[in-house]
Coordinates of C-alpha atoms in Angstrom, one line a residue:
Chain A
M1 CA -10.1 -15.7 56.2
T2 CA -8.4 -19.1 55.9
L3 CA -8.6 -21.1 58.8
H4 CA -5.7 -23.3 60.1
S5 CA -6.3 -26.8 62.3
P6 CA -4.0 -27.1 64.9
L7 CA -2.0 -29.7 63.0
H8 CA -1.2 -27.5 60.4
E9 CA 2.5 -27.8 61.1
E10 CA 2.4 -31.2 61.4
H11 CA 0.9 -31.7 58.0
V12 CA 3.7 -29.1 56.3
R13 CA 6.5 -31.3 57.9
L14 CA 4.9 -34.5 56.7
G15 CA 5.0 -33.0 53.2
A16 CA 1.4 -33.1 52.9
T17 CA -0.2 -31.2 49.8
M18 CA -2.5 -28.7 51.3
V19 CA -5.8 -27.6 49.7
D20 CA -8.2 -24.9 50.7
F21 CA -11.5 -27.0 51.9
A22 CA -14.6 -25.3 53.4
G23 CA -12.2 -22.2 54.3
W24 CA -9.8 -24.4 56.1
Q25 CA -6.2 -25.2 54.7
M26 CA -6.7 -29.3 55.1
P27 CA -4.1 -31.9 53.9
V28 CA -5.5 -33.6 50.7
R29 CA -2.5 -36.1 50.5
Y30 CA 0.7 -37.2 52.0
A31 CA 2.3 -40.1 50.3
G32 CA -0.3 -40.5 47.9
D33 CA -4.3 -41.1 47.4
T34 CA -4.0 -45.0 46.6
V35 CA -1.7 -45.9 49.1
E36 CA -3.5 -44.1 51.8
H37 CA -7.2 -45.7 50.8
V38 CA -5.5 -49.0 50.7
A39 CA -3.8 -48.5 53.9
V40 CA -7.0 -47.7 55.8
R41 CA -8.6 -50.9 54.1
T42 CA -6.0 -53.0 55.2
A43 CA -4.0 -51.4 58.3
A44 CA -4.8 -48.0 59.4
G45 CA -4.8 -44.5 58.5
L46 CA -4.9 -41.3 60.5
F47 CA -7.0 -38.1 59.7
D48 CA -6.8 -34.8 60.8
L49 CA -10.8 -33.6 60.7
S50 CA -10.4 -30.6 62.9
H51 CA -12.1 -28.6 60.7
M52 CA -15.5 -30.1 61.6
G53 CA -17.6 -28.3 63.7
E54 CA -18.2 -29.5 67.4
I55 CA -21.7 -27.9 68.8
M56 CA -22.9 -28.4 72.2
V57 CA -26.5 -28.5 73.3
R58 CA -27.0 -28.4 76.7
G59 CA -29.8 -27.7 79.2
P60 CA -32.5 -29.9 80.8
Q61 CA -34.6 -29.8 77.6
A62 CA -31.6 -30.5 75.5
A63 CA -32.8 -34.0 74.3
E64 CA -36.4 -32.6 73.6
A65 CA -34.9 -29.8 71.7
L66 CA -33.1 -31.8 69.6
D67 CA -36.1 -34.5 68.9
F68 CA -37.9 -31.2 67.4
A69 CA -34.5 -30.0 65.5
T70 CA -33.5 -33.1 64.0
V71 CA -35.1 -36.3 62.2
G72 CA -33.9 -38.3 64.8
R73 CA -35.1 -39.2 68.1
I74 CA -32.3 -38.2 70.3
S75 CA -33.9 -38.6 73.1
A76 CA -33.7 -41.9 73.0
V77 CA -29.9 -42.1 72.7
T78 CA -28.4 -43.4 75.9
L79 CA -25.6 -41.8 77.7
W80 CA -22.3 -42.2 75.5
G81 CA -24.3 -43.4 72.2
A82 CA -24.3 -41.7 69.1
K83 CA -26.8 -41.1 66.3
Y84 CA -26.3 -39.9 62.9
T85 CA -29.0 -37.7 62.0
M86 CA -30.0 -34.9 60.1
L87 CA -31.2 -31.2 60.4
C88 CA -33.7 -30.7 57.5
H89 CA -35.5 -27.7 56.2
P90 CA -39.3 -27.2 56.8
E91 CA -39.4 -28.3 53.0
G92 CA -37.8 -31.7 53.9
G93 CA -34.3 -30.6 52.2
V94 CA -31.3 -31.2 54.1
V95 CA -29.6 -28.4 56.1
D96 CA -26.8 -31.0 57.2
D97 CA -26.1 -34.3 58.3
V98 CA -24.7 -34.8 61.6
V99 CA -23.7 -37.1 64.5
V100 CA -24.9 -36.5 67.6
Y101 CA -23.1 -37.5 71.0
R102 CA -25.0 -37.8 74.2
R103 CA -22.0 -37.0 76.5
D104 CA -24.5 -36.3 80.0
W105 CA -28.2 -36.6 80.5
D106 CA -28.3 -32.9 79.6
H107 CA -25.3 -32.4 77.0
F108 CA -25.0 -33.4 73.8
M109 CA -22.5 -32.8 71.0
V110 CA -23.3 -32.2 67.7
V111 CA -20.7 -32.7 64.8
A112 CA -21.3 -30.8 61.7
N113 CA -19.6 -30.7 58.3
A114 CA -16.9 -27.7 58.3
A115 CA -19.1 -26.2 55.2
N116 CA -22.3 -26.0 57.2
K117 CA -21.0 -25.4 60.6
D118 CA -22.2 -22.0 60.8
V119 CA -25.4 -22.7 59.4
V120 CA -26.3 -25.5 61.8
V121 CA -25.3 -23.2 64.8
D122 CA -27.8 -20.7 63.4
E123 CA -30.5 -23.2 63.1
L124 CA -29.9 -24.8 66.4
I125 CA -30.3 -21.6 68.0
D126 CA -33.7 -21.1 66.2
R127 CA -35.1 -24.2 66.6
L128 CA -34.0 -24.2 70.4
E129 CA -36.4 -21.3 71.0
G130 CA -38.6 -22.3 73.8
F131 CA -36.9 -25.2 75.1
D132 CA -34.8 -24.9 78.1
A133 CA -31.4 -25.5 76.0
W134 CA -28.4 -23.4 74.7
V135 CA -26.0 -24.0 71.8
E136 CA -22.2 -23.4 72.0
D137 CA -19.7 -23.7 69.3
F138 CA -16.7 -25.7 70.6
T139 CA -15.0 -25.9 66.9
P140 CA -12.0 -23.7 67.5
G141 CA -11.2 -25.2 70.8
I142 CA -11.4 -29.0 69.6
A143 CA -9.1 -31.0 67.4
L144 CA -10.8 -33.9 66.0
I145 CA -8.3 -36.7 64.9
A146 CA -9.7 -40.0 63.4
V147 CA -7.7 -43.5 63.3
Q148 CA -9.6 -45.7 60.8
G149 CA -8.8 -49.4 59.6
P150 CA -8.7 -52.9 60.9
A151 CA -6.0 -52.2 63.2
S152 CA -7.5 -49.0 64.6
A153 CA -8.7 -50.8 67.8
A154 CA -5.2 -51.9 68.7
I155 CA -3.8 -48.5 68.1
V156 CA -5.8 -46.8 70.1
M157 CA -6.1 -49.2 72.8
A158 CA -2.3 -48.7 72.9
M159 CA -2.7 -44.7 73.0
C160 CA -4.7 -45.1 76.2
E161 CA -3.2 -44.4 79.9
L162 CA -6.5 -45.0 81.4
G163 CA -9.7 -46.6 79.3
A164 CA -8.2 -49.3 76.9
G165 CA -10.6 -51.5 78.0
D166 CA -13.3 -49.1 77.3
I167 CA -12.2 -49.0 73.6
E168 CA -11.7 -52.9 73.5
S169 CA -15.7 -53.4 74.4
M170 CA -16.7 -50.2 72.8
K171 CA -19.8 -50.9 70.2
Y172 CA -20.1 -49.0 66.9
Y173 CA -21.8 -45.6 67.5
S174 CA -21.0 -45.4 71.0
A175 CA -18.3 -43.0 72.8
S176 CA -16.3 -43.1 76.1
N177 CA -14.0 -41.0 77.8
V178 CA -10.5 -41.8 78.1
L179 CA -6.9 -40.7 79.1
L180 CA -4.4 -40.8 76.6
T181 CA -0.4 -41.0 77.2
G182 CA 0.8 -38.1 78.6
G183 CA -2.3 -37.1 80.4
I184 CA -4.3 -36.1 77.4
H185 CA -8.1 -36.2 77.9
A186 CA -9.9 -37.4 74.8
F187 CA -13.5 -38.4 74.1
V188 CA -13.2 -41.3 71.8
A189 CA -16.1 -42.6 69.8
R190 CA -16.2 -45.7 67.3
T191 CA -17.4 -44.0 64.2
G192 CA -16.0 -43.0 61.1
Y193 CA -16.4 -42.4 57.4
T194 CA -14.5 -45.0 55.7
G195 CA -16.6 -48.1 55.9
E196 CA -14.0 -49.6 58.3
D197 CA -13.8 -50.2 61.8
G198 CA -12.5 -46.8 63.4
F199 CA -12.4 -44.5 66.2
E200 CA -12.8 -40.6 66.4
L201 CA -10.9 -38.7 69.1
Y202 CA -11.9 -35.3 70.1
V203 CA -9.2 -33.7 72.0
N204 CA -8.5 -30.2 73.0
A205 CA -6.7 -28.2 70.6
A206 CA -3.6 -27.8 72.8
D207 CA -3.6 -31.4 72.7
A208 CA -3.6 -32.1 69.0
V209 CA -0.1 -32.3 67.8
Q210 CA 0.8 -34.6 71.2
T211 CA -2.4 -36.9 70.3
W212 CA -1.2 -36.9 66.6
R213 CA 2.4 -37.9 67.2
L214 CA 1.4 -40.5 69.7
A215 CA -1.0 -41.9 66.9
L216 CA 1.7 -42.0 64.2
A217 CA 4.3 -43.3 66.7
L218 CA 2.3 -46.4 67.9
G219 CA 0.5 -46.8 64.7
E220 CA 3.1 -46.7 61.9
P221 CA 4.5 -50.4 63.3
A222 CA 1.0 -51.5 62.3
G223 CA 0.8 -50.0 59.0
L224 CA -1.0 -46.8 59.8
V225 CA -0.1 -43.7 57.4
P226 CA -1.4 -40.5 57.7
C227 CA -4.3 -39.7 54.8
G228 CA -5.9 -36.9 53.6
L229 CA -8.9 -35.7 52.4
S230 CA -8.8 -37.5 48.9
A231 CA -8.5 -40.7 50.6
R232 CA -11.3 -39.9 52.9
D233 CA -13.6 -39.1 49.9
S234 CA -12.4 -42.2 47.8
L235 CA -13.2 -44.3 50.9
R236 CA -16.5 -43.0 51.9
L237 CA -17.6 -43.5 48.2
E238 CA -16.8 -46.8 48.1
A239 CA -18.7 -47.2 51.7
G240 CA -21.8 -45.3 49.7
M241 CA -21.9 -42.7 52.5
P242 CA -23.2 -39.5 51.3
L243 CA -21.2 -35.9 51.3
Y244 CA -23.0 -32.9 52.0
G245 CA -22.8 -30.9 48.6
H246 CA -23.0 -33.8 46.4
E247 CA -25.5 -36.4 47.5
L248 CA -27.2 -34.1 50.2
S249 CA -28.3 -30.4 49.6
R250 CA -31.2 -28.4 50.3
D251 CA -32.9 -29.6 47.2
T252 CA -32.5 -33.4 48.3
N253 CA -34.6 -34.8 51.3
P254 CA -33.3 -37.7 53.2
I255 CA -35.9 -40.2 51.4
E256 CA -34.4 -39.6 48.0
A257 CA -30.9 -40.1 49.5
G258 CA -31.9 -43.5 50.4
L259 CA -31.7 -42.5 54.2
G260 CA -35.4 -42.7 55.0
R261 CA -34.5 -45.2 57.9
I262 CA -32.8 -42.3 60.0
I263 CA -36.2 -40.4 60.3
Q264 CA -37.9 -41.6 63.3
W265 CA -41.4 -41.2 62.9
G266 CA -42.6 -42.9 66.1
T267 CA -44.3 -45.9 66.8
D268 CA -47.9 -46.5 68.8
E269 CA -45.9 -47.4 71.8
A270 CA -43.6 -44.3 71.5
P271 CA -45.0 -41.7 69.5
R272 CA -43.2 -38.8 68.3
G273 CA -44.5 -35.3 68.0
D274 CA -43.2 -32.7 65.4
F275 CA -39.8 -31.8 64.2
V276 CA -38.5 -29.5 61.3
G277 CA -39.5 -30.9 58.1
R278 CA -41.9 -33.6 59.3
P279 CA -45.0 -32.5 57.4
A280 CA -43.1 -32.3 53.9
L281 CA -41.1 -35.6 54.5
E282 CA -44.5 -37.3 55.4
K283 CA -45.8 -36.5 51.9
V284 CA -42.6 -37.8 50.3
R285 CA -43.1 -41.0 52.4
E286 CA -46.6 -41.3 50.9
Q287 CA -46.2 -40.1 47.7
G288 CA -42.8 -41.9 46.8
P289 CA -39.5 -40.0 46.1
L290 CA -39.4 -38.6 42.5
K291 CA -35.3 -39.4 42.3
V292 CA -33.3 -41.6 44.1
L293 CA -29.7 -42.4 44.9
T294 CA -28.1 -45.2 43.1
G295 CA -24.7 -46.7 42.4
L296 CA -23.4 -46.7 39.5
V297 CA -20.0 -49.3 38.1
G298 CA -18.4 -49.0 34.9
T299 CA -16.5 -51.1 32.9
G300 CA -14.2 -48.6 30.9
K301 CA -11.5 -46.5 32.8
R302 CA -13.0 -43.3 32.5
S303 CA -14.8 -42.0 35.7
A304 CA -18.1 -40.4 35.9
R305 CA -17.6 -37.1 38.2
T306 CA -19.7 -34.7 40.0
G307 CA -22.2 -33.2 37.7
Y308 CA -22.1 -35.1 34.5
A309 CA -25.3 -36.4 33.0
V310 CA -26.6 -39.7 33.4
M311 CA -28.5 -41.0 30.2
D312 CA -31.0 -43.8 29.0
G313 CA -30.5 -45.6 26.1
S314 CA -32.5 -43.1 24.2
D315 CA -30.0 -40.6 24.9
N316 CA -32.5 -38.8 27.1
Q317 CA -30.7 -37.0 30.2
V318 CA -32.3 -39.1 33.0
G319 CA -30.1 -38.1 36.2
I320 CA -27.1 -36.6 37.5
V321 CA -24.0 -37.6 39.0
T322 CA -23.3 -36.7 42.5
S323 CA -19.9 -38.3 43.4
G324 CA -17.7 -40.5 41.2
A325 CA -14.0 -41.7 41.1
P326 CA -12.2 -44.9 40.2
S327 CA -12.4 -47.2 43.0
P328 CA -9.0 -48.5 44.2
T329 CA -10.9 -51.6 46.0
L330 CA -13.1 -52.7 42.8
G331 CA -10.4 -51.5 40.4
A332 CA -13.6 -49.8 38.5
P333 CA -15.2 -46.6 38.1
I334 CA -18.0 -46.2 40.7
A335 CA -20.3 -43.3 40.9
M336 CA -23.3 -42.1 43.3
A337 CA -26.2 -40.8 41.0
Y338 CA -29.8 -39.5 41.1
V339 CA -32.1 -41.2 38.7
P340 CA -35.9 -41.8 38.6
P341 CA -36.8 -44.6 40.7
A342 CA -37.8 -46.4 37.6
L343 CA -34.2 -46.7 36.4
A344 CA -32.8 -47.4 39.9
A345 CA -33.3 -51.2 40.0
P346 CA -29.9 -52.5 40.3
G347 CA -28.8 -54.1 36.8
T348 CA -30.3 -51.3 34.6
E349 CA -27.8 -50.1 32.0
L350 CA -27.3 -46.5 31.7
H351 CA -24.7 -44.4 30.4
V352 CA -22.7 -41.2 31.7
D353 CA -22.0 -38.3 29.5
V354 CA -18.0 -38.3 30.2
R355 CA -16.7 -35.0 29.0
G356 CA -18.8 -35.7 25.6
R357 CA -18.2 -39.3 25.2
H358 CA -20.7 -41.8 26.7
E359 CA -19.4 -44.3 29.0
Q360 CA -21.5 -47.3 30.1
M361 CA -22.1 -47.8 33.6
T362 CA -24.7 -50.2 35.5
T363 CA -26.9 -49.4 38.5
T364 CA -26.0 -51.4 41.6
A365 CA -27.1 -51.3 45.0
L366 CA -25.3 -49.2 47.8
P367 CA -22.6 -49.5 49.2
F368 CA -20.0 -50.9 46.8
Y369 CA -17.8 -51.7 49.6
Q370 CA -18.9 -53.6 52.9
R371 CA -16.0 -54.9 55.5
G372 CA -16.1 -58.4 56.3
A373 CA -17.3 -59.3 59.6
Chain B
M1 CA 9.0 -29.0 46.7
A2 CA 8.4 -30.4 43.4
N3 CA 11.4 -30.8 41.2
I4 CA 12.0 -28.6 38.2
P5 CA 15.1 -29.8 36.0
D6 CA 17.0 -26.4 34.9
E7 CA 17.4 -28.3 31.2
L8 CA 13.7 -28.6 30.3
L9 CA 11.4 -26.0 29.1
Y10 CA 8.0 -25.7 30.5
S11 CA 4.4 -24.1 29.6
A12 CA 2.1 -22.4 31.9
E13 CA -0.4 -25.5 31.8
H14 CA 2.5 -27.5 33.2
E15 CA 3.9 -29.7 30.6
W16 CA 7.5 -29.8 30.3
V17 CA 9.3 -29.8 26.8
A18 CA 12.5 -32.2 26.5
G19 CA 15.0 -31.2 23.8
E20 CA 15.3 -27.9 21.7
P21 CA 12.0 -27.1 20.1
T22 CA 13.3 -26.0 16.8
V23 CA 11.2 -26.7 13.5
G24 CA 12.0 -30.0 12.3
A25 CA 13.3 -31.5 15.8
V26 CA 11.3 -34.1 17.9
V27 CA 10.6 -33.3 21.5
T28 CA 9.4 -35.3 24.2
V29 CA 6.4 -34.0 26.6
G30 CA 5.1 -34.7 29.7
I31 CA 3.5 -33.2 33.1
T32 CA 5.8 -31.5 35.4
E33 CA 6.2 -33.0 39.2
H34 CA 4.3 -30.2 40.4
A35 CA 1.2 -30.9 38.2
A36 CA 1.5 -34.7 39.1
E37 CA 1.3 -33.8 42.9
A38 CA -1.9 -31.6 42.3
L39 CA -3.6 -34.1 40.7
G40 CA -2.8 -36.9 42.8
D41 CA -2.5 -40.5 41.8
I42 CA -3.1 -40.6 37.7
V43 CA -5.1 -43.6 36.7
Y44 CA -5.6 -42.9 33.4
V45 CA -4.1 -41.1 30.3
E46 CA -5.7 -40.2 27.0
A47 CA -2.8 -38.9 25.0
P48 CA -2.9 -38.0 21.3
Q49 CA -2.7 -40.8 18.6
V50 CA 0.5 -41.0 16.8
G51 CA 0.0 -39.0 13.4
D52 CA -1.9 -36.1 15.1
T53 CA -1.6 -32.9 14.7
V54 CA -1.1 -31.0 17.9
T55 CA -1.3 -27.3 18.5
A56 CA 0.7 -25.3 21.4
G57 CA -1.6 -24.2 24.1
E58 CA -4.5 -26.7 22.8
V59 CA -6.0 -29.7 24.4
C60 CA -4.9 -32.9 23.1
G61 CA -5.7 -35.4 25.7
E62 CA -6.8 -35.9 29.3
L63 CA -5.3 -37.0 32.7
E64 CA -7.5 -38.7 35.4
S65 CA -6.6 -39.4 38.8
T66 CA -8.3 -40.7 41.8
K67 CA -9.4 -37.0 42.7
A68 CA -9.7 -35.1 39.6
V69 CA -9.6 -34.9 35.8
S70 CA -7.2 -32.6 34.1
E71 CA -6.7 -31.6 30.4
L72 CA -3.5 -32.3 28.8
Y73 CA -2.3 -29.5 26.7
S74 CA 0.5 -29.4 23.9
P75 CA 3.3 -27.1 25.0
V76 CA 4.2 -27.2 21.3
T77 CA 2.8 -27.6 17.7
G78 CA 3.6 -30.4 15.4
T79 CA 2.9 -34.0 14.3
V80 CA 2.9 -36.6 17.0
M81 CA 5.3 -39.2 16.5
D82 CA 5.4 -41.8 19.5
I83 CA 3.4 -42.0 22.3
N84 CA 4.0 -43.6 25.8
G85 CA 2.5 -47.1 25.7
E86 CA 3.5 -48.0 28.9
L87 CA 1.3 -45.4 30.9
D88 CA -1.6 -47.6 29.5
S89 CA -0.9 -50.2 31.9
A90 CA 1.0 -48.0 34.4
P91 CA 0.0 -44.5 34.6
G92 CA 1.4 -44.0 38.0
A93 CA 4.8 -43.9 36.1
I94 CA 4.0 -40.1 35.7
N95 CA 3.7 -39.8 39.4
A96 CA 7.1 -41.8 40.3
D97 CA 9.2 -40.5 37.5
A98 CA 7.4 -37.3 36.0
Y99 CA 10.7 -36.5 33.7
G100 CA 11.5 -39.9 32.8
D101 CA 9.2 -43.1 32.6
G102 CA 6.1 -41.0 32.9
W103 CA 7.0 -39.1 29.3
I104 CA 3.5 -39.1 27.3
F105 CA 4.3 -38.1 24.1
K106 CA 7.1 -37.0 21.1
V107 CA 6.1 -34.6 18.7
E108 CA 7.9 -33.3 15.7
V109 CA 7.9 -29.5 15.7
T110 CA 6.4 -27.6 12.7
A111 CA 6.1 -24.1 14.2
K112 CA 8.6 -22.3 16.3
P113 CA 7.0 -22.1 20.1
K114 CA 6.5 -18.7 21.6
D115 CA 5.7 -19.3 25.2
L116 CA 7.7 -21.6 26.8
L117 CA 9.4 -21.0 29.9
G118 CA 12.6 -21.7 31.4
S119 CA 13.1 -23.3 34.7
E120 CA 13.1 -20.3 37.3
A121 CA 10.2 -18.6 35.3
Y122 CA 8.1 -22.0 35.7
A123 CA 9.3 -22.1 39.1
A124 CA 7.8 -18.4 39.9
I125 CA 4.1 -19.7 38.7
T126 CA 4.2 -22.6 40.7
D127 CA 4.9 -20.8 44.1

């Protein structure tokens, strides 16, 4: 069964090239990957992310339940705050990486990847057993529209009937309820997946078209363009952000992925109890990871792509590429790859087998791109 | 919808052929607008070299876009007479003008091609 975003007709009307993505028909591009990518780096881009899963966790023990279910201390998230975290398997591998928003003292929204949404719902139901908390999947009823780029704050403020001040003063990784022009209620978060300033607007699916058109109308004079999944992928790659199924999987733990910082072990002052995966992850922390995620930058024109072998100077395979593309911002091929820790030091010369020919690539610290202050 | 000019011939692998591909004739080859749209912004073209022998239906190069890599197939059998050197510095010509400035190589045909499609038949496989 193919799922359609409430904005499907808008994409078709805008001439988008549609692709199947995690069971959804979604726009991969409108005018072109590079112009969309550059628009987000220099002005703004508009994304339909309605395929993402919105899972509500509610109840008097919702916070404690999420402390157990994820590697993050969700109970410490303040009202309207957000946290990037993960659900891990008992063996330490990643179930999904998610953003958790606190919408009330007893109400959290867990935003999951489309491909993992059902798994996350099932895992949460299992992990909440014994807690006074429950799980509801709101995905079909919610549209997610992102406005990303340096012009995004001005555009989202202009979209507000009530709450523009909240947008202006909103800190990164926090959120607010606002009223958009036309009486549309929106939950707006200053979050994103592009490496730029940006906002994600959660609205009722019935308000999606009106919200999308409002953003386009107010944003286009500022340089906003609709962007597809292709630009989203190249933007997140430059920003060194992991994508489930590429950098993250059941066979990869957060420490290997360079995201050990999101595991909140607890401190002497604020100890933390058990969470799913803790014993396995403690072992990785003590023994060190067997592989680590590194950036690779090439000098040629041919890009390393997902699954390509990383080779050392003696032509032995030492790692594997998880994502790769020509970087519009750097003007060079970039990739992320897992390699042994000994080969991950920035500046290490490696080779990638690009369809039978070896291309030289140099390890570099992530991210490849960081926006100016 | 992608443009499919009537005067060209097409391969099932989404290449176009300009000129009557009779033995001894030189035809021009590129990829269709449909293929260019599916690939996205093309950033690198590896075309065959002048003098190379290419065979209909066989890989003779590659096209790389921001999103994907695709093999380039030759729609005809023959000898490569010319390649579009402009694509080295401006591969985006394939996206901007797939049937004009985005041509990729020219071939002197040495065998009569069997499986080329007219515009209507090609349109039917791109639906």
